[in-house]
């Protein structure tokens, strides 16, 4: 790609790579690492006319989160887990289950229309945008307190 000075690299990450979730810290940190790597690479490759597209879906209706729900329910039922954690795990499970998801076809469509069919696509593509309205506000807060407040809403009733 550098030789021909053209190309596109498309990565499917996760909205949890932009804003974390309590009790999913390891998954989120892996996604944060992917996002940081490709953000730096995108800047370096722009001079070569190589575009990097990072697609960040929220919940995708594939069954991928089913084991996550099993873990949340298991932790919420474990008497050795602190009462606060059990309550938060139950609430988070309900919150994640209730969140609308996108279909795999919608992710593929976004890749096609936002990355492949565009000559100079932007770097970041949140899906669906309306579900992730809090991300821009959270990202603009340099103290991090907005993010903490938003995340606490997902685990407290």
Coordinates of C-alpha atoms in Angstrom, one line a residue:
X1 CA 0.0 0.0 0.0
X2 CA 2.8 2.4 0.8
X3 CA 4.4 1.6 -2.6
X4 CA 1.2 2.3 -4.5
X5 CA 0.3 5.2 -2.1
X6 CA -3.3 4.0 -1.8
X7 CA -5.4 1.6 0.3
X8 CA -7.8 1.2 3.2
X9 CA -7.5 -0.7 6.4
X10 CA -10.8 -1.5 8.1
X11 CA -10.9 -2.6 11.7
X12 CA -14.0 -3.6 13.6
X13 CA -13.6 -2.8 17.3
X14 CA -16.3 -2.0 19.8
X15 CA -18.0 1.0 21.3
X16 CA -16.4 -0.4 24.5
X17 CA -13.1 0.6 23.0
X18 CA -14.2 4.2 23.2
X19 CA -15.9 4.2 26.6
X20 CA -15.5 1.3 29.0
X21 CA -18.1 -0.7 30.9
X22 CA -17.8 -1.8 34.5
X23 CA -17.2 -5.5 35.0
X24 CA -15.9 -5.8 31.4
X25 CA -12.6 -4.1 32.1
X26 CA -10.3 -6.7 30.4
X27 CA -12.4 -6.7 27.2
X28 CA -12.6 -2.9 27.2
X29 CA -8.8 -2.5 27.8
X30 CA -8.1 -4.8 24.8
X31 CA -10.3 -2.7 22.6
X32 CA -8.7 0.5 23.9
X33 CA -5.3 -0.9 22.9
X34 CA -6.6 -1.7 19.4
X35 CA -8.0 1.7 19.1
X36 CA -4.9 3.4 20.2
X37 CA -2.7 1.4 17.9
X38 CA -4.8 2.1 14.8
X39 CA -5.3 5.8 15.7
X40 CA -1.5 6.2 15.7
X41 CA -1.2 4.2 12.5
X42 CA -4.0 6.2 10.8
X43 CA -2.0 9.4 11.3
X44 CA 1.2 7.9 10.0
X45 CA -0.4 6.4 6.9
X46 CA -2.4 9.4 5.9
X47 CA 0.7 10.8 4.1
X48 CA 0.7 7.7 2.0
X49 CA -3.0 8.1 1.0
X50 CA -3.8 5.1 3.1
X51 CA -7.0 5.5 5.1
X52 CA -7.7 3.6 8.3
X53 CA -11.4 3.1 9.2
X54 CA -12.3 2.0 12.7
X55 CA -15.9 0.7 13.0
X56 CA -17.1 0.7 16.6
X57 CA -20.4 -1.1 16.9
X58 CA -22.3 -1.1 20.1
X59 CA -24.2 -4.3 20.8
X60 CA -24.4 -6.5 17.7
X61 CA -27.2 -9.1 17.7
X62 CA -25.1 -12.2 17.3
X63 CA -25.1 -13.9 20.6
X64 CA -21.5 -12.8 21.3
X65 CA -22.6 -11.2 24.6
X66 CA -24.5 -14.3 25.9
X67 CA -21.4 -15.5 27.9
X68 CA -21.1 -12.0 29.3
X69 CA -24.7 -12.2 30.6
X70 CA -24.0 -15.6 32.0
X71 CA -21.0 -14.2 33.9
X72 CA -23.1 -11.3 35.2
X73 CA -25.9 -13.5 36.4
X74 CA -23.4 -15.9 38.0
X75 CA -21.7 -13.1 39.9
X76 CA -25.0 -11.6 40.9
X77 CA -26.1 -15.0 42.4
X78 CA -22.7 -15.7 44.2
X79 CA -23.1 -15.3 47.9
X80 CA -19.3 -14.8 48.3
X81 CA -19.6 -11.6 46.2
X82 CA -20.2 -8.3 48.0
X83 CA -23.8 -7.1 48.0
X84 CA -22.9 -3.9 46.2
X85 CA -21.2 -5.9 43.4
X86 CA -24.2 -8.3 43.2
X87 CA -26.7 -5.4 42.9
X88 CA -24.6 -3.7 40.3
X89 CA -24.1 -6.9 38.3
X90 CA -27.9 -7.5 38.2
X91 CA -28.5 -3.9 37.1
X92 CA -25.8 -4.0 34.4
X93 CA -27.1 -7.3 33.1
X94 CA -30.6 -5.7 32.7
X95 CA -29.1 -2.5 31.2
X96 CA -27.0 -4.4 28.6
X97 CA -29.9 -6.8 27.7
X98 CA -32.3 -3.8 27.2
X99 CA -29.8 -2.0 24.9
X100 CA -30.9 -2.1 21.3
X101 CA -28.5 -3.8 19.0
X102 CA -27.5 -3.6 15.4
X103 CA -27.5 -6.6 13.0
X104 CA -24.4 -8.0 11.5
X105 CA -25.8 -6.8 8.2
X106 CA -26.0 -3.2 9.5
X107 CA -22.3 -3.5 10.5
X108 CA -21.4 -4.8 7.0
X109 CA -23.5 -2.0 5.4
X110 CA -21.7 0.6 7.5
X111 CA -18.4 -0.8 6.4
X112 CA -19.4 -0.7 2.8
X113 CA -21.1 2.8 2.8
X114 CA -18.9 4.6 5.2
X115 CA -15.5 3.1 4.4
X116 CA -15.3 1.2 1.1
X117 CA -17.6 3.4 -1.0
X118 CA -16.0 6.7 0.2
X119 CA -12.8 8.0 -1.3
X120 CA -11.6 9.6 1.9
X121 CA -13.5 8.1 4.8
X122 CA -13.1 9.5 8.3
X123 CA -11.3 7.4 10.9
X124 CA -14.0 6.6 13.5
X125 CA -17.5 5.1 12.9
X126 CA -19.8 4.6 15.9
X127 CA -22.8 2.3 15.4
X128 CA -25.5 3.1 15.9
X129 CA -24.8 6.7 16.6
X130 CA -28.0 7.4 18.5
X131 CA -27.2 4.8 21.1
X132 CA -23.8 6.3 21.8
X133 CA -24.9 9.9 22.2
X134 CA -22.9 10.1 25.5
X135 CA -19.6 9.3 24.0
X136 CA -18.8 12.7 22.5
X137 CA -19.7 14.4 25.7
X138 CA -17.6 12.0 27.7
X139 CA -14.6 12.4 25.4
X140 CA -14.7 16.2 25.7
X141 CA -14.3 16.0 29.6
X142 CA -10.6 16.0 30.4
X143 CA -11.3 15.2 34.1
X144 CA -12.9 11.9 33.3
X145 CA -15.7 12.6 35.8
X146 CA -18.4 12.7 33.0
X147 CA -17.4 9.2 32.0
X148 CA -17.6 7.9 35.5
X149 CA -21.0 9.4 35.9
X150 CA -22.3 7.9 32.7
X151 CA -20.9 4.5 33.6
X152 CA -22.3 4.6 37.1
X153 CA -25.8 5.0 35.6
X154 CA -25.3 1.6 33.9
X155 CA -24.8 -0.2 37.3
X156 CA -26.9 1.8 39.7
X157 CA -30.6 2.0 40.0

